[in-house]
Amino acid sequence: MNIGELVKTLKRRSDCILFEPSSLPKLTDKIDIPQELIEFYRLCGGGTLFVDSARPIEILKPSEVLPANLVILGEEAYEELLLNEENDISMKWYVVAQYDETEYVTIDFDQDRCGRCYDSFHETHAVAGSCEIIALTFLEFLSNLLETTTKTSDSLYWLRDFVRIGDAYEYDS
């Protein structure tokens, strides 16, 4: 399934609310957006998925796709990390989805890891050994959500019976 087919499937579901397309995320010139994310935002402007489930998830609007460290760690910590940008891989991560009010899914925009999605739990975000890769691409992330989320689901796919891919700080390929 490609992004176009996936968006059509989500639009047909009564428990998914997709917004009209509005723009693409506005990022710095040094960042390349994965093609799948561009296609997604050309087709819709984000949305809330599985509103009837125990754990709905919001795919953020393009204007809300912001540096993960700024959103999750706060401005002071983000400014500190900016001084050492080369030292931490999380500087290329952006929030792309939100669940449980303070938990995020981040997407990696680094050229070598472009498109990888991570569970960025607010207490362990950017901590080596605690940043689980939950999908290797944005399409894989959305596809897995679609395949595994049901009305009776009390947990997102990577929070239960998940075959580990690796940690963001250790995975190399």
PDB file of C-alpha atoms in Angstrom:
ATOM      1  CA  MET A   1       0.000   0.000   0.000  1.00  0.00           C
ATOM      2  CA  ASN A   2       1.319   3.474  -0.838  1.00  0.00           C
ATOM      3  CA  ILE A   3       0.583   6.769   0.934  1.00  0.00           C
ATOM      4  CA  GLY A   4      -2.250   7.654  -1.463  1.00  0.00           C
ATOM      5  CA  GLU A   5      -4.040   4.351  -0.882  1.00  0.00           C
ATOM      6  CA  LEU A   6      -3.479   4.582   2.840  1.00  0.00           C
ATOM      7  CA  VAL A   7      -4.961   8.106   3.037  1.00  0.00           C
ATOM      8  CA  LYS A   8      -7.994   6.939   1.025  1.00  0.00           C
ATOM      9  CA  THR A   9      -8.470   4.052   3.459  1.00  0.00           C
ATOM     10  CA  LEU A  10      -8.233   6.380   6.461  1.00  0.00           C
ATOM     11  CA  LYS A  11     -10.732   8.814   4.896  1.00  0.00           C
ATOM     12  CA  ARG A  12     -13.260   5.990   4.512  1.00  0.00           C
ATOM     13  CA  ARG A  13     -13.053   5.018   8.190  1.00  0.00           C
ATOM     14  CA  SER A  14     -15.644   6.554  10.494  1.00  0.00           C
ATOM     15  CA  ASP A  15     -13.136   6.608  13.359  1.00  0.00           C
ATOM     16  CA  CYS A  16     -10.567   8.704  11.487  1.00  0.00           C
ATOM     17  CA  ILE A  17     -10.828  12.446  10.932  1.00  0.00           C
ATOM     18  CA  LEU A  18      -8.439  13.847   8.330  1.00  0.00           C
ATOM     19  CA  PHE A  19      -7.969  17.570   7.796  1.00  0.00           C
ATOM     20  CA  GLU A  20      -7.890  19.267   4.419  1.00  0.00           C
ATOM     21  CA  PRO A  21      -4.391  19.726   2.965  1.00  0.00           C
ATOM     22  CA  SER A  22      -2.968  23.138   3.807  1.00  0.00           C
ATOM     23  CA  SER A  23       0.807  23.205   3.365  1.00  0.00           C
ATOM     24  CA  LEU A  24       3.984  21.250   3.879  1.00  0.00           C
ATOM     25  CA  PRO A  25       5.941  21.406   7.125  1.00  0.00           C
ATOM     26  CA  LYS A  26       8.256  24.407   7.134  1.00  0.00           C
ATOM     27  CA  LEU A  27      11.735  23.266   8.062  1.00  0.00           C
ATOM     28  CA  THR A  28      15.216  24.711   7.828  1.00  0.00           C
ATOM     29  CA  ASP A  29      17.084  24.601   4.520  1.00  0.00           C
ATOM     30  CA  LYS A  30      19.425  21.923   5.911  1.00  0.00           C
ATOM     31  CA  ILE A  31      16.598  19.399   6.299  1.00  0.00           C
ATOM     32  CA  ASP A  32      15.072  17.197   3.612  1.00  0.00           C
ATOM     33  CA  ILE A  33      11.543  15.967   4.230  1.00  0.00           C
ATOM     34  CA  PRO A  34      10.985  12.287   3.350  1.00  0.00           C
ATOM     35  CA  GLN A  35       8.958  11.932   0.145  1.00  0.00           C
ATOM     36  CA  GLU A  36       6.273   9.881   1.940  1.00  0.00           C
ATOM     37  CA  LEU A  37       5.659  12.732   4.365  1.00  0.00           C
ATOM     38  CA  ILE A  38       5.419  15.239   1.510  1.00  0.00           C
ATOM     39  CA  GLU A  39       2.864  12.999  -0.237  1.00  0.00           C
ATOM     40  CA  PHE A  40       0.874  12.617   2.983  1.00  0.00           C
ATOM     41  CA  TYR A  41       0.635  16.369   3.571  1.00  0.00           C
ATOM     42  CA  ARG A  42      -0.275  17.010  -0.067  1.00  0.00           C
ATOM     43  CA  LEU A  43      -3.249  14.674   0.426  1.00  0.00           C
ATOM     44  CA  CYS A  44      -4.331  15.779   3.905  1.00  0.00           C
ATOM     45  CA  GLY A  45      -3.367  18.209   6.627  1.00  0.00           C
ATOM     46  CA  GLY A  46      -2.943  15.658   9.413  1.00  0.00           C
ATOM     47  CA  GLY A  47      -5.780  14.284  11.490  1.00  0.00           C
ATOM     48  CA  THR A  48      -6.975  12.247  14.429  1.00  0.00           C
ATOM     49  CA  LEU A  49      -6.926   8.499  13.920  1.00  0.00           C
ATOM     50  CA  PHE A  50      -9.001   5.906  15.755  1.00  0.00           C
ATOM     51  CA  VAL A  51     -11.063   8.406  17.757  1.00  0.00           C
ATOM     52  CA  ASP A  52     -13.211   5.576  19.165  1.00  0.00           C
ATOM     53  CA  SER A  53     -10.274   3.533  20.446  1.00  0.00           C
ATOM     54  CA  ALA A  54      -8.818   3.613  23.938  1.00  0.00           C
ATOM     55  CA  ARG A  55      -5.772   5.405  22.530  1.00  0.00           C
ATOM     56  CA  PRO A  56      -6.460   7.732  19.602  1.00  0.00           C
ATOM     57  CA  ILE A  57      -3.414   9.229  17.919  1.00  0.00           C
ATOM     58  CA  GLU A  58      -3.083  12.593  16.235  1.00  0.00           C
ATOM     59  CA  ILE A  59      -0.997  13.008  13.120  1.00  0.00           C
ATOM     60  CA  LEU A  60       0.089  16.597  13.549  1.00  0.00           C
ATOM     61  CA  LYS A  61      -0.799  19.432  11.186  1.00  0.00           C
ATOM     62  CA  PRO A  62       2.124  20.589   9.011  1.00  0.00           C
ATOM     63  CA  SER A  63       2.519  23.744  11.123  1.00  0.00           C
ATOM     64  CA  GLU A  64       2.958  21.539  14.218  1.00  0.00           C
ATOM     65  CA  VAL A  65       5.801  19.457  12.757  1.00  0.00           C
ATOM     66  CA  LEU A  66       8.526  21.090  14.841  1.00  0.00           C
ATOM     67  CA  PRO A  67      11.934  20.115  16.230  1.00  0.00           C
ATOM     68  CA  ALA A  68      11.298  17.345  18.747  1.00  0.00           C
ATOM     69  CA  ASN A  69      13.804  18.638  21.269  1.00  0.00           C
ATOM     70  CA  LEU A  70      12.092  22.035  21.331  1.00  0.00           C
ATOM     71  CA  VAL A  71       8.628  20.531  21.812  1.00  0.00           C
ATOM     72  CA  ILE A  72       9.504  17.724  24.227  1.00  0.00           C
ATOM     73  CA  LEU A  73      12.454  19.083  26.203  1.00  0.00           C
ATOM     74  CA  GLY A  74      11.566  22.770  26.145  1.00  0.00           C
ATOM     75  CA  GLU A  75      13.211  25.904  24.830  1.00  0.00           C
ATOM     76  CA  GLU A  76      16.059  26.099  27.342  1.00  0.00           C
ATOM     77  CA  ALA A  77      17.242  22.525  26.743  1.00  0.00           C
ATOM     78  CA  TYR A  78      16.781  22.979  22.990  1.00  0.00           C
ATOM     79  CA  GLU A  79      18.932  26.130  22.958  1.00  0.00           C
ATOM     80  CA  GLU A  80      21.613  24.255  24.898  1.00  0.00           C
ATOM     81  CA  LEU A  81      21.558  21.393  22.394  1.00  0.00           C
ATOM     82  CA  LEU A  82      21.804  23.843  19.488  1.00  0.00           C
ATOM     83  CA  LEU A  83      25.268  24.771  20.702  1.00  0.00           C
ATOM     84  CA  ASN A  84      26.335  21.126  20.252  1.00  0.00           C
ATOM     85  CA  GLU A  85      24.220  20.209  17.215  1.00  0.00           C
ATOM     86  CA  GLU A  86      26.769  17.758  15.842  1.00  0.00           C
ATOM     87  CA  ASN A  87      26.798  15.783  19.084  1.00  0.00           C
ATOM     88  CA  ASP A  88      23.237  14.489  19.258  1.00  0.00           C
ATOM     89  CA  ILE A  89      21.260  12.726  16.555  1.00  0.00           C
ATOM     90  CA  SER A  90      17.974  13.931  18.064  1.00  0.00           C
ATOM     91  CA  MET A  91      18.574  17.402  16.610  1.00  0.00           C
ATOM     92  CA  LYS A  92      17.227  16.064  13.285  1.00  0.00           C
ATOM     93  CA  TRP A  93      14.068  14.604  14.827  1.00  0.00           C
ATOM     94  CA  TYR A  94      10.709  16.335  14.417  1.00  0.00           C
ATOM     95  CA  VAL A  95       7.409  15.594  16.137  1.00  0.00           C
ATOM     96  CA  VAL A  96       4.933  14.077  13.676  1.00  0.00           C
ATOM     97  CA  ALA A  97       2.288  12.474  15.896  1.00  0.00           C
ATOM     98  CA  GLN A  98       1.000  12.819  19.445  1.00  0.00           C
ATOM     99  CA  TYR A  99      -0.852  10.518  21.828  1.00  0.00           C
ATOM    100  CA  ASP A 100      -1.733  10.564  25.527  1.00  0.00           C
ATOM    101  CA  GLU A 101      -1.328  14.391  25.582  1.00  0.00           C
ATOM    102  CA  THR A 102       2.433  14.436  26.281  1.00  0.00           C
ATOM    103  CA  GLU A 103       3.770  11.512  24.253  1.00  0.00           C
ATOM    104  CA  TYR A 104       5.061  11.880  20.710  1.00  0.00           C
ATOM    105  CA  VAL A 105       6.133   9.948  17.677  1.00  0.00           C
ATOM    106  CA  THR A 106       9.119  11.618  16.087  1.00  0.00           C
ATOM    107  CA  ILE A 107      10.499  11.269  12.591  1.00  0.00           C
ATOM    108  CA  ASP A 108      14.171  11.453  11.703  1.00  0.00           C
ATOM    109  CA  PHE A 109      15.143  13.859   8.927  1.00  0.00           C
ATOM    110  CA  ASP A 110      18.851  13.009   8.938  1.00  0.00           C
ATOM    111  CA  GLN A 111      20.016  11.995   5.466  1.00  0.00           C
ATOM    112  CA  ASP A 112      21.253   8.569   6.650  1.00  0.00           C
ATOM    113  CA  ARG A 113      18.206   7.782   8.817  1.00  0.00           C
ATOM    114  CA  CYS A 114      15.564   9.744   6.927  1.00  0.00           C
ATOM    115  CA  GLY A 115      12.029   8.606   7.681  1.00  0.00           C
ATOM    116  CA  ARG A 116      12.684   6.461  10.744  1.00  0.00           C
ATOM    117  CA  CYS A 117      10.013   6.900  13.390  1.00  0.00           C
ATOM    118  CA  TYR A 118      10.694   6.776  17.124  1.00  0.00           C
ATOM    119  CA  ASP A 119       8.582   6.561  20.243  1.00  0.00           C
ATOM    120  CA  SER A 120       9.586   9.768  22.019  1.00  0.00           C
ATOM    121  CA  PHE A 121       8.246   9.233  25.499  1.00  0.00           C
ATOM    122  CA  HIS A 122       8.582  12.545  27.323  1.00  0.00           C
ATOM    123  CA  GLU A 123      10.766  11.136  30.111  1.00  0.00           C
ATOM    124  CA  THR A 124      13.184   9.228  27.873  1.00  0.00           C
ATOM    125  CA  HIS A 125      13.301  11.275  24.658  1.00  0.00           C
ATOM    126  CA  ALA A 126      16.866  11.579  23.322  1.00  0.00           C
ATOM    127  CA  VAL A 127      18.253   9.167  25.920  1.00  0.00           C
ATOM    128  CA  ALA A 128      20.452   6.499  24.334  1.00  0.00           C
ATOM    129  CA  GLY A 129      18.991   3.062  24.973  1.00  0.00           C
ATOM    130  CA  SER A 130      15.473   4.438  25.483  1.00  0.00           C
ATOM    131  CA  CYS A 131      14.525   5.639  21.982  1.00  0.00           C
ATOM    132  CA  GLU A 132      12.805   2.708  20.332  1.00  0.00           C
ATOM    133  CA  ILE A 133      12.593   2.679  16.532  1.00  0.00           C
ATOM    134  CA  ILE A 134       8.923   1.916  15.861  1.00  0.00           C
ATOM    135  CA  ALA A 135       9.061   2.067  12.050  1.00  0.00           C
ATOM    136  CA  LEU A 136      11.720   2.490   9.393  1.00  0.00           C
ATOM    137  CA  THR A 137       9.479   4.757   7.299  1.00  0.00           C
ATOM    138  CA  PHE A 138       6.458   7.008   7.771  1.00  0.00           C
ATOM    139  CA  LEU A 139       4.452   4.693   5.503  1.00  0.00           C
ATOM    140  CA  GLU A 140       5.373   1.703   7.683  1.00  0.00           C
ATOM    141  CA  PHE A 141       4.312   3.656  10.789  1.00  0.00           C
ATOM    142  CA  LEU A 142       0.885   4.529   9.339  1.00  0.00           C
ATOM    143  CA  SER A 143       0.390   1.038   7.881  1.00  0.00           C
ATOM    144  CA  ASN A 144       1.163  -0.608  11.208  1.00  0.00           C
ATOM    145  CA  LEU A 145      -1.266   1.732  12.974  1.00  0.00           C
ATOM    146  CA  LEU A 146      -3.992   0.898  10.476  1.00  0.00           C
ATOM    147  CA  GLU A 147      -3.418  -2.854  10.717  1.00  0.00           C
ATOM    148  CA  THR A 148      -3.265  -3.110  14.498  1.00  0.00           C
ATOM    149  CA  THR A 149      -5.604  -0.514  15.973  1.00  0.00           C
ATOM    150  CA  THR A 150      -9.078  -1.641  16.955  1.00  0.00           C
ATOM    151  CA  LYS A 151     -11.834  -0.226  19.116  1.00  0.00           C
ATOM    152  CA  THR A 152     -10.853  -2.551  21.942  1.00  0.00           C
ATOM    153  CA  SER A 153      -7.150  -1.809  21.638  1.00  0.00           C
ATOM    154  CA  ASP A 154      -5.813  -0.259  24.812  1.00  0.00           C
ATOM    155  CA  SER A 155      -2.308   0.128  23.460  1.00  0.00           C
ATOM    156  CA  LEU A 156      -0.539   1.312  20.322  1.00  0.00           C
ATOM    157  CA  TYR A 157       1.272  -1.344  18.304  1.00  0.00           C
ATOM    158  CA  TRP A 158       4.759  -0.502  19.559  1.00  0.00           C
ATOM    159  CA  LEU A 159       3.612  -0.566  23.192  1.00  0.00           C
ATOM    160  CA  ARG A 160       2.593  -4.249  23.096  1.00  0.00           C
ATOM    161  CA  ASP A 161       3.947  -7.449  21.521  1.00  0.00           C
ATOM    162  CA  PHE A 162       6.303  -5.440  19.329  1.00  0.00           C
ATOM    163  CA  VAL A 163       9.217  -7.085  17.569  1.00  0.00           C
ATOM    164  CA  ARG A 164      12.091  -4.809  18.434  1.00  0.00           C
ATOM    165  CA  ILE A 165      13.824  -3.042  15.536  1.00  0.00           C
ATOM    166  CA  GLY A 166      16.428  -1.319  17.670  1.00  0.00           C
ATOM    167  CA  ASP A 167      17.267   1.864  19.476  1.00  0.00           C
ATOM    168  CA  ALA A 168      17.812   5.096  17.560  1.00  0.00           C
ATOM    169  CA  TYR A 169      21.286   5.423  19.021  1.00  0.00           C
ATOM    170  CA  GLU A 170      22.453   1.896  18.190  1.00  0.00           C
ATOM    171  CA  TYR A 171      20.687   0.861  14.976  1.00  0.00           C
ATOM    172  CA  ASP A 172      23.017   0.992  11.984  1.00  0.00           C
ATOM    173  CA  SER A 173      21.565   0.202   8.546  1.00  0.00           C
TER     174      SER A 173
END
